[in-house]
Coordinates of C-alpha atoms and ligand atoms in Angstrom, one line a residue:
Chain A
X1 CA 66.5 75.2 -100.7
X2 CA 64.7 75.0 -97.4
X3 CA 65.0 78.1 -95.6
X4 CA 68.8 78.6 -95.1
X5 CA 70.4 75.5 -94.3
X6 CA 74.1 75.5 -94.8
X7 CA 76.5 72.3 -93.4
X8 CA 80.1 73.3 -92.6
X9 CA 82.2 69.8 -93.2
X10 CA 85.4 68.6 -94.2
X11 CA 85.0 65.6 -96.3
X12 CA 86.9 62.9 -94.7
X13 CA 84.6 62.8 -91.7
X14 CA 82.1 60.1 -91.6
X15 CA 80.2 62.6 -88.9
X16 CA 80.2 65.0 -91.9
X17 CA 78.9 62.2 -94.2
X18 CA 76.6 61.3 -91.5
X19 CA 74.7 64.8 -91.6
X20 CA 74.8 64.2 -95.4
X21 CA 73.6 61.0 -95.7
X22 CA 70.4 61.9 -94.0
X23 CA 69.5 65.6 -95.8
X24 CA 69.8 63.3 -99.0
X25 CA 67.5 60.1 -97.7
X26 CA 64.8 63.3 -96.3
X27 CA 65.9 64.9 -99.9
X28 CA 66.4 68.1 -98.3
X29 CA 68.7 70.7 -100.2
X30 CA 71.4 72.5 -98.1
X31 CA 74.1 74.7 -99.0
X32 CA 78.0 72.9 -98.4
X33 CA 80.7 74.1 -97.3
X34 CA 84.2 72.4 -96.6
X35 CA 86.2 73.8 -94.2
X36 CA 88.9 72.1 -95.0
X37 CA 92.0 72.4 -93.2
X38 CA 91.6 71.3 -89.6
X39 CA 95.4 72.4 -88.0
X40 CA 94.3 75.7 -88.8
X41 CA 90.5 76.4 -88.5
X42 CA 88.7 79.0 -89.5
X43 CA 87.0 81.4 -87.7
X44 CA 83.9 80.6 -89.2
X45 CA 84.5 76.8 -87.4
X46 CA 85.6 78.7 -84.3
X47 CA 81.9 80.9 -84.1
X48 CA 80.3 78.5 -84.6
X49 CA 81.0 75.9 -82.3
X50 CA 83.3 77.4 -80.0
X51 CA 83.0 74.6 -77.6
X52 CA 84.1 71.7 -79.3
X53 CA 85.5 73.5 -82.4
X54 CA 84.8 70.5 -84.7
X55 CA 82.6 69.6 -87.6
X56 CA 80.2 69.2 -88.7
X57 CA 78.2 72.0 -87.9
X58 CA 74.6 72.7 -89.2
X59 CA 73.3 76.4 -89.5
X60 CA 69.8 76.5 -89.9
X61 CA 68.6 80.0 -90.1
X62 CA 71.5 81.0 -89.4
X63 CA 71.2 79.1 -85.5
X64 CA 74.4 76.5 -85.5
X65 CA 73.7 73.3 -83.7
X66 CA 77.0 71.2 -83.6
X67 CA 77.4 67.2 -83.0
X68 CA 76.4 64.5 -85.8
X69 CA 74.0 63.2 -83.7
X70 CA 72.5 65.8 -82.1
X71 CA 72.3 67.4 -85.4
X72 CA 70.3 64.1 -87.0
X73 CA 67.6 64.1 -84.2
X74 CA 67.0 67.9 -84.9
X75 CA 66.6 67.2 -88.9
X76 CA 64.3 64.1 -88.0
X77 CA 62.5 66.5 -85.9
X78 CA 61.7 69.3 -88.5
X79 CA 61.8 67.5 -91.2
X80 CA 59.4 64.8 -90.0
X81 CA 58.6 63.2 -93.5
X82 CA 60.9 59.7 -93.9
X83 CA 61.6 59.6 -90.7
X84 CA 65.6 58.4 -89.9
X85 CA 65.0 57.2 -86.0
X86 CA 62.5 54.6 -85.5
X87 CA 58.8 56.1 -84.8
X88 CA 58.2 53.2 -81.7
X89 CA 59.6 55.0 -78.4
X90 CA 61.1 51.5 -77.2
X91 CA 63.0 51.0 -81.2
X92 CA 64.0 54.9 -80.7
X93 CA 65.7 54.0 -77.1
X94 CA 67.1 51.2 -78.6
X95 CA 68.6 53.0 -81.6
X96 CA 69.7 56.0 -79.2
X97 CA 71.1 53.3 -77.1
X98 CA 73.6 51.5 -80.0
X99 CA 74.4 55.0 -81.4
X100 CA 75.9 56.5 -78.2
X101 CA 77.6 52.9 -77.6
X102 CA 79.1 53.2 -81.3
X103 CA 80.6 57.1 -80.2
X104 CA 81.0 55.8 -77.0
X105 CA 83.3 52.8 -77.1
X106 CA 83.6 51.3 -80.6
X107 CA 85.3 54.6 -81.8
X108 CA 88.1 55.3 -78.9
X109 CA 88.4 51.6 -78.4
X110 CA 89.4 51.3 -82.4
X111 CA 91.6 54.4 -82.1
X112 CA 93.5 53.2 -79.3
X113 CA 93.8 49.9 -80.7
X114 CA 94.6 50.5 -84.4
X115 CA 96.3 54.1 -84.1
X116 CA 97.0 55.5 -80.6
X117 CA 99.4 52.1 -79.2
X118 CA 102.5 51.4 -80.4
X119 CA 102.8 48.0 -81.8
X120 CA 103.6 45.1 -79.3
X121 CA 102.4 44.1 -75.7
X122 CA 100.1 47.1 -75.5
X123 CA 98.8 47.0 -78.7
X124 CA 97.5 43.8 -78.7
X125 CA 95.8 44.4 -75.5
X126 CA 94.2 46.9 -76.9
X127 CA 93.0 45.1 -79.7
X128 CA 91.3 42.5 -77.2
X129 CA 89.3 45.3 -76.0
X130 CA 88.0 46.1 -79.0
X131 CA 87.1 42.9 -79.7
X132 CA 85.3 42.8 -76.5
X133 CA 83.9 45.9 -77.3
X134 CA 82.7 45.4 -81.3
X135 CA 81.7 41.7 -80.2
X136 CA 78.9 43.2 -78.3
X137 CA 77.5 44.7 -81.4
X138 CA 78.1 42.0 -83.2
X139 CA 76.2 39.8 -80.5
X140 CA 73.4 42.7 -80.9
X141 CA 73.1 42.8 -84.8
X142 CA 73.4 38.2 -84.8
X143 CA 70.2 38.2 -81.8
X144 CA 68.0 41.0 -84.4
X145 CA 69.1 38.7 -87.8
X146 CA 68.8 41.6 -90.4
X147 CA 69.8 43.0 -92.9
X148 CA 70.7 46.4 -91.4
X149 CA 71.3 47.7 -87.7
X150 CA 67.8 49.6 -89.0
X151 CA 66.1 46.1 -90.2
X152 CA 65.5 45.8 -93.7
X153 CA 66.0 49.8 -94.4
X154 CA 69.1 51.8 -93.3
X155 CA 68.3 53.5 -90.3
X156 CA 70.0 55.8 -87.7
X157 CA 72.0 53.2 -86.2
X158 CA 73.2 52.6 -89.6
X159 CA 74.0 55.5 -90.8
X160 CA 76.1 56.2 -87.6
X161 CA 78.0 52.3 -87.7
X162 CA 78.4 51.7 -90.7
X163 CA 80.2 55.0 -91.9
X164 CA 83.0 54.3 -89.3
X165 CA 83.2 50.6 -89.7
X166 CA 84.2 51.7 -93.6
X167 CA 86.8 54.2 -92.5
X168 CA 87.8 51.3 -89.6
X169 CA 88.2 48.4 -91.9
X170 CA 90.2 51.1 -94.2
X171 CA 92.3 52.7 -91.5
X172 CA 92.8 49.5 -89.7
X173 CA 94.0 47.8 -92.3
X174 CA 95.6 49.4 -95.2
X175 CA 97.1 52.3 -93.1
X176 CA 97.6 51.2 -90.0
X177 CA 98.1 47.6 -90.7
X178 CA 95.9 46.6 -87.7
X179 CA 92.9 44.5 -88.6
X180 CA 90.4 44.4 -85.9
X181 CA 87.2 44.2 -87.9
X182 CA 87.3 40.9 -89.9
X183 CA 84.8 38.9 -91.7
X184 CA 85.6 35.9 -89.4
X185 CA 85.8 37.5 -86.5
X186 CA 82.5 39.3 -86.6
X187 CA 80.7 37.9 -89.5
X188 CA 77.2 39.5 -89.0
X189 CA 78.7 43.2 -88.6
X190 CA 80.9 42.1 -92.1
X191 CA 77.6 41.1 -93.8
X192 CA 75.6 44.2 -92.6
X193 CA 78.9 47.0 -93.6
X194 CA 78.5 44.8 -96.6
X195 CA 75.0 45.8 -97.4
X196 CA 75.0 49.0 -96.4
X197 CA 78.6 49.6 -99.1
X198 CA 76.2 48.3 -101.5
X199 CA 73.4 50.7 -101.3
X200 CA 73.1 53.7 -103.2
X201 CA 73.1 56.0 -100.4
X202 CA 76.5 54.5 -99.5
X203 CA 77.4 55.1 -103.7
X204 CA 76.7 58.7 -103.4
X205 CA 78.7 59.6 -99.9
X206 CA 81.4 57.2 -99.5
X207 CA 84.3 59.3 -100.5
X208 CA 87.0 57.8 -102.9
X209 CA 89.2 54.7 -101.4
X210 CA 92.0 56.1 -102.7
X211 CA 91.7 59.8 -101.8
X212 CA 90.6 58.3 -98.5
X213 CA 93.5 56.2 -98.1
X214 CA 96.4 58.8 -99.2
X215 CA 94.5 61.4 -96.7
X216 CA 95.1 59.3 -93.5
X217 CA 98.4 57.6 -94.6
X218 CA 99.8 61.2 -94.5
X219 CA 98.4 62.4 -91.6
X220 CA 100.3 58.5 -90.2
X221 CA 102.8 59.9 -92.2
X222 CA 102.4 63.5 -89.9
X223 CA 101.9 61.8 -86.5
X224 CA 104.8 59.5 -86.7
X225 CA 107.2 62.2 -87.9
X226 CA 106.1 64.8 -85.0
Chain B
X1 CA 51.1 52.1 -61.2
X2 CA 51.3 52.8 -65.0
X3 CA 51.7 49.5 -66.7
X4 CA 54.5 47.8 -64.9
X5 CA 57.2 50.3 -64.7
X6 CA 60.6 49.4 -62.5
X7 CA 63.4 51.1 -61.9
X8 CA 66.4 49.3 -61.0
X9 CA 69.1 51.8 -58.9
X10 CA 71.6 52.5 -55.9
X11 CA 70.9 54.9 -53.5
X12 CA 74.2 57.2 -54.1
X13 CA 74.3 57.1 -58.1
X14 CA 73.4 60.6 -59.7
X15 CA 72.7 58.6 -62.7
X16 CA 69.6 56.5 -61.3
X17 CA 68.5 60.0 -59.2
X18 CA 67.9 61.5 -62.7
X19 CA 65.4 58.9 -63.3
X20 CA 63.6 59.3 -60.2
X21 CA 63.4 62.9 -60.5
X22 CA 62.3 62.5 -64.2
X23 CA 59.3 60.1 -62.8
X24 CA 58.1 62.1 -60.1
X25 CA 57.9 65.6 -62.3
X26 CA 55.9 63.9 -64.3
X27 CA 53.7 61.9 -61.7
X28 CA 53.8 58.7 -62.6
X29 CA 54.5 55.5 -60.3
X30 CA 56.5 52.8 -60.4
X31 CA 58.2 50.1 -58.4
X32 CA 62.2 50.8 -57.0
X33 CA 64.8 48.2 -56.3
X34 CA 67.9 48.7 -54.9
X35 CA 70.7 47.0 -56.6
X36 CA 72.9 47.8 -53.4
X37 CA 76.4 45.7 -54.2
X38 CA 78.1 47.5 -57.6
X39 CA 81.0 45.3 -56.4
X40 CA 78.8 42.4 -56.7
X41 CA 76.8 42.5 -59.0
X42 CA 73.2 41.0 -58.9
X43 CA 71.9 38.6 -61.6
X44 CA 68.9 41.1 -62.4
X45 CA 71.1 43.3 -63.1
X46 CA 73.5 40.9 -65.9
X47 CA 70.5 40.5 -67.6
X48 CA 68.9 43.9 -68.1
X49 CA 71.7 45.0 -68.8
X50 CA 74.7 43.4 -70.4
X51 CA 76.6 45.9 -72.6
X52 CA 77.3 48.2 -69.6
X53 CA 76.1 46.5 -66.0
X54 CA 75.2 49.8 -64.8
X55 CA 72.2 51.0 -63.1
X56 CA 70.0 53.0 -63.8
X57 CA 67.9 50.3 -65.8
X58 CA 64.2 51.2 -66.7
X59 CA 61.9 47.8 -67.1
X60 CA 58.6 48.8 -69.1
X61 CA 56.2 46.1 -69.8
X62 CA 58.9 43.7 -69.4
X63 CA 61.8 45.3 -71.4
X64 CA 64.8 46.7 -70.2
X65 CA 66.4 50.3 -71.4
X66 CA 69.6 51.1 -69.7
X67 CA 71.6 54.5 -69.7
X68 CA 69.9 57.7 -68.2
X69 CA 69.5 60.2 -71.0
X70 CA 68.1 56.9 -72.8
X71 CA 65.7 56.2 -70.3
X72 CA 64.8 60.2 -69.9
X73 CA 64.1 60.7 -73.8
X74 CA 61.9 56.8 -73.6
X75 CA 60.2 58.2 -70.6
X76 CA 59.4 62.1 -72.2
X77 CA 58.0 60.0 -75.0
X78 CA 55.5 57.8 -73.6
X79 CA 54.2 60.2 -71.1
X80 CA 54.1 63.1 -73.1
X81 CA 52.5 65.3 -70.5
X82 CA 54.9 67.4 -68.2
X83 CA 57.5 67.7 -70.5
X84 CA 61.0 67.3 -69.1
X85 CA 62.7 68.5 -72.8
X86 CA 62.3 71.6 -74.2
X87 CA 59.2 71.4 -77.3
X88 CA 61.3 73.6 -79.6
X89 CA 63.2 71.4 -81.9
X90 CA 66.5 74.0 -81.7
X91 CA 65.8 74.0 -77.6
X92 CA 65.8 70.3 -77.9
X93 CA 69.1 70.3 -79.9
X94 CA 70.6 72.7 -77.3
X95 CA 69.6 70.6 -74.5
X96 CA 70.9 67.5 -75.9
X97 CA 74.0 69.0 -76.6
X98 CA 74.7 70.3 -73.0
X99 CA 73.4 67.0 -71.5
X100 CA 76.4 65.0 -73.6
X101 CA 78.7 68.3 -72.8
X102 CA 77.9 67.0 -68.9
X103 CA 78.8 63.5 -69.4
X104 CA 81.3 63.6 -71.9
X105 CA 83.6 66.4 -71.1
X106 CA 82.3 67.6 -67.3
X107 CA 82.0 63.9 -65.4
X108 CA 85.7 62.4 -66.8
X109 CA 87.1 66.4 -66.6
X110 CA 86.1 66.6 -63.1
X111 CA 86.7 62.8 -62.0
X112 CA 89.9 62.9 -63.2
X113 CA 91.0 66.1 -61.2
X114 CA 89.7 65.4 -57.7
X115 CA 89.5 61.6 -57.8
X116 CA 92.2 59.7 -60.3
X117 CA 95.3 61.9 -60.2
X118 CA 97.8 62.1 -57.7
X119 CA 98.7 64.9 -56.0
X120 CA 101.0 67.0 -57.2
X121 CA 102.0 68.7 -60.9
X122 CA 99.6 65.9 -62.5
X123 CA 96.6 66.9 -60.5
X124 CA 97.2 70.5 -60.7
X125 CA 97.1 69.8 -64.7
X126 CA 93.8 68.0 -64.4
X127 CA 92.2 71.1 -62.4
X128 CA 93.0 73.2 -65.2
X129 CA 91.8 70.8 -67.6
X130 CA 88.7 71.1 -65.5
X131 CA 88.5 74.3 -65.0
X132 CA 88.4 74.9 -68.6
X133 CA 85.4 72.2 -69.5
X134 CA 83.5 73.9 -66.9
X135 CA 84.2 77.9 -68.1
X136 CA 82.2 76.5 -71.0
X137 CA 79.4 75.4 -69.3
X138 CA 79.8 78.8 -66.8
X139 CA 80.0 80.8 -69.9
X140 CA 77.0 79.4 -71.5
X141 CA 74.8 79.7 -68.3
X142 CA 75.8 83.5 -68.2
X143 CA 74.9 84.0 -71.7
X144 CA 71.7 83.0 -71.0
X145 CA 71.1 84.5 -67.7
X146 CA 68.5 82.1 -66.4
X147 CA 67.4 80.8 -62.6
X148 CA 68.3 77.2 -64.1
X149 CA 70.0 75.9 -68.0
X150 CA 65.6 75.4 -68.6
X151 CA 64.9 78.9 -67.8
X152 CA 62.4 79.7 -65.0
X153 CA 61.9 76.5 -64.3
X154 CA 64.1 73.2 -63.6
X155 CA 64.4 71.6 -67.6
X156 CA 66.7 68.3 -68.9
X157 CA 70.0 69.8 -68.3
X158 CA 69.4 70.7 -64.7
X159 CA 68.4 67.5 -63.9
X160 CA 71.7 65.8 -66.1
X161 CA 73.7 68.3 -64.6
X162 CA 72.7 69.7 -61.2
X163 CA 73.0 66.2 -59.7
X164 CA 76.4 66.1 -60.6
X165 CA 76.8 69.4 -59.2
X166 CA 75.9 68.3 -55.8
X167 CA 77.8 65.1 -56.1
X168 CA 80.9 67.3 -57.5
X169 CA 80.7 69.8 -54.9
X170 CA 80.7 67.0 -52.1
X171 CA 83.0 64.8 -53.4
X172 CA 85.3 67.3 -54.3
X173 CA 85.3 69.8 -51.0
X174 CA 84.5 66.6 -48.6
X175 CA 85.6 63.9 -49.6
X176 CA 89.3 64.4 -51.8
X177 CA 90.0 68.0 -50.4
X178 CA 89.7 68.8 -54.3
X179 CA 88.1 72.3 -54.8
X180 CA 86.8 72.6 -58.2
X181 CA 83.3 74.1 -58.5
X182 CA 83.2 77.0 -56.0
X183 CA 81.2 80.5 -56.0
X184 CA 84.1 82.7 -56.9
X185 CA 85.3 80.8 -60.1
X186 CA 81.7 79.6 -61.3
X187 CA 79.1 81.9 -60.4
X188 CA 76.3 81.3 -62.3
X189 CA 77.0 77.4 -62.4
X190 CA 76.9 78.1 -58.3
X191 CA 73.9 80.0 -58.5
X192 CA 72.0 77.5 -60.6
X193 CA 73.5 75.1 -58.2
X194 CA 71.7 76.8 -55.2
X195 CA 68.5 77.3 -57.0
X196 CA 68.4 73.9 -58.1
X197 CA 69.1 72.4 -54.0
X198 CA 66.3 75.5 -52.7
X199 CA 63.9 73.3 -55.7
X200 CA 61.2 70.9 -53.8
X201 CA 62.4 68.0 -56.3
X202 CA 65.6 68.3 -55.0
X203 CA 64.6 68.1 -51.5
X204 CA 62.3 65.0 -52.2
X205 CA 65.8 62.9 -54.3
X206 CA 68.7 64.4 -53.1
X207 CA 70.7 61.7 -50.9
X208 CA 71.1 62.6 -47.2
X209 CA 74.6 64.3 -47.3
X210 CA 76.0 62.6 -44.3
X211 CA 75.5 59.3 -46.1
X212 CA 76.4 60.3 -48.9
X213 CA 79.8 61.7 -48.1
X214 CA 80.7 58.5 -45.6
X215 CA 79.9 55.9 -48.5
X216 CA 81.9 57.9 -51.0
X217 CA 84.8 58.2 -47.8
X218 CA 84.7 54.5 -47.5
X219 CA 84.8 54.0 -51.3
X220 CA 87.7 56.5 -51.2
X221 CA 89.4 54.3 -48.4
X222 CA 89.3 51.0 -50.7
X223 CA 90.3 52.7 -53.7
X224 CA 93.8 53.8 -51.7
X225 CA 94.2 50.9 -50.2
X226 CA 94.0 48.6 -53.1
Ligands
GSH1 N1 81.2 64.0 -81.7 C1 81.4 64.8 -82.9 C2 82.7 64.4 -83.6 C3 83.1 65.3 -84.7 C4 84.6 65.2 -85.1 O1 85.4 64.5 -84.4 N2 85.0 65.9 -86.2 C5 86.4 65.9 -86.6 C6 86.5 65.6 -88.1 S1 86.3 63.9 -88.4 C7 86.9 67.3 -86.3 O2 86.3 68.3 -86.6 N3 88.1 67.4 -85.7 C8 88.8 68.6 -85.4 C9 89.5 68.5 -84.1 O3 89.4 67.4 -83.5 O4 90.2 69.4 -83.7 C10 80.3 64.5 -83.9 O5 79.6 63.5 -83.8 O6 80.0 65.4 -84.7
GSH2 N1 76.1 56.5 -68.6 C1 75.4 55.8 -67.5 C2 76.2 55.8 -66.3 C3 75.6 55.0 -65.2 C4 76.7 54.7 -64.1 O1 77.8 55.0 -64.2 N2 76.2 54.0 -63.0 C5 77.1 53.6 -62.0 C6 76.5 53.9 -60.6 S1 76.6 55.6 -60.3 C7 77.2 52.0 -62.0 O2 76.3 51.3 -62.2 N3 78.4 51.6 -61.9 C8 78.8 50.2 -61.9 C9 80.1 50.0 -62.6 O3 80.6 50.9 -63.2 O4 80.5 48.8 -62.7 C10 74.1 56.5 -67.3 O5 73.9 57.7 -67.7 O6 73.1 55.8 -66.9

């Protein structure tokens, strides 16, 4: 254990996964704990990040720092060995650049498309924007030709992509029924989600399909009813 | 002129003045164009930056980074000296998370209060939306009970944020008759407000107010009439 280093998650989070994924590729131990139900959060959650009262959150002796990716830069940052951002400034920009646009607009543009609408006229609109919006990364990932957002490793882009684009291909289409990320329709991202699902950092975090699955279809289940 | 080093920018954006305030802490020169016609926009621009079109975009030796807090970490990077973030890794963490707390919650909190909503019940909701994102920012400034969110001196979260202050306070008071950001409710946020115009950085990149609040008064104008 390094110091005290403790990560409050839940475990269907991919931004929890994401904080995980990189302690294990730095092989850093931490101490886990799930905090698990989210309607009614606990006042550990609440102290420590009162602002946005989500997860994760990573205490390091005992300081909480809140945000998956504000939380990666600080581990790449004190824990400089295998480093998860690229070392060149211009590759770090670039990598900082494709993360935000991931948070930024792949993420509500999915929601809205494959969760928020209702089906018909506006849904479908909404799934043209994302399609504007993922075929820009797509566009990005065809013009680099490699394996991974990261090259021929994983990298920070990576590990921030390709989590969601798992839950998004799951959500999208076995809950929701909305499939906006398709191997025809953006072949390159397909091929690099591919990849990355095959690695064994993807083995070891990926949570179960089917736990996965039954998770969001009731919280469908919740939404719809409510 | 260090290397070639552009900086492609409108006069009134907040964004492109963090960059410019960023370069001249630090000393270093560099060549400024004026993209002047957002509603038309130029071919330079389309190509440095596709994903968003949105200035600011920084050209180094020939290659483009877009988005502000991009360009700020690129630029704290190469020129290490003068340091704009914090050294301390948990300082940096803090500061990164208040800069996306600015952008993320404060900008669309406050736009949609004094800008997007109508008059009436809607906008009153909005303000206290807004008032709320910004307690948290108010509370976290009196917590620390500092001249500016660096300390003693201006750091990367009064230039992210105190920009937007000024633009806020005009836009709001002057411009939409919205009153969001005043002395009594925000103290310390004021406070840090006033230290941060009395600062000679600010004197050297603030806009001129008078044409700053007729182009936004013009843009207002359009944006009825359409
Ligand atoms: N921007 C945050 C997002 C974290 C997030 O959305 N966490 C979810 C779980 S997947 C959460 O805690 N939600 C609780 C809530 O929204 O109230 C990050 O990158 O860490
Ligand atoms: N997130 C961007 C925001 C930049 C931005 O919004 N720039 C405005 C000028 S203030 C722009 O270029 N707008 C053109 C448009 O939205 O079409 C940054 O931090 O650089």
């Amino acid at each position: 254990m390094e110091g005290d280093l403790m990560v409050l998650g839940v475990w269907a989070s991919p931004f929890v996964r994401r904080v995980q994924m990189v302690l294990d590729l730095k092989g850093i131990e931490y101490e886990y704990r799930e905090d698990n139900d989210l309607m009614n959060k606990s006042p550990l959650l609440l102290k420590l990040n009162p602002v946005h009262k989500k997860v994760p959150v990573l205490v390091h002796h005992g300081k909480p720092i809140p945000e998956s990716q504000v939380i990666i830069e600080y581990i790449d940052e004190k824990w400089t060995d295998k480093p998860i951002l690229p070392l060149d400034p211009y590759d770090r920009a670039m990598a900082r650049f494709w993360a935000t646009y991931i948070d930024e607009k792949c993420l509500p543009a999915f929601w809205k498309a494959a969760w928020v609408s209702p089906p018909g006229e506006e849904r479908e609109k909404a799934c043209e924007e994302a399609y504007e919006v993922f075929g820009k990364l797509e566009a990005h990932l065809k013009e680099g030709d490699k394996k991974f957002f990261g090259g021929d490793d994983i990298g920070y882009v990576d590990i921030v992509a390709n989590f969601l684009l798992y839950w998004f291909v799951l959500i999208g289409e076995e809950v929701t029924g909305v499939r906006i990320l398709t191997e025809e329709r953006f072949p390159a991202l397909w091929e690099c989600l591919e990849n990355f699902k095959g690695s064994p950092i993807a083995a070891r975090h990926l949570p179960d399909k089917d736990k996965l699955l039954s998770f969001y279809k009731s919280r469908l289940a919740a939404t719809s009813s409510s």
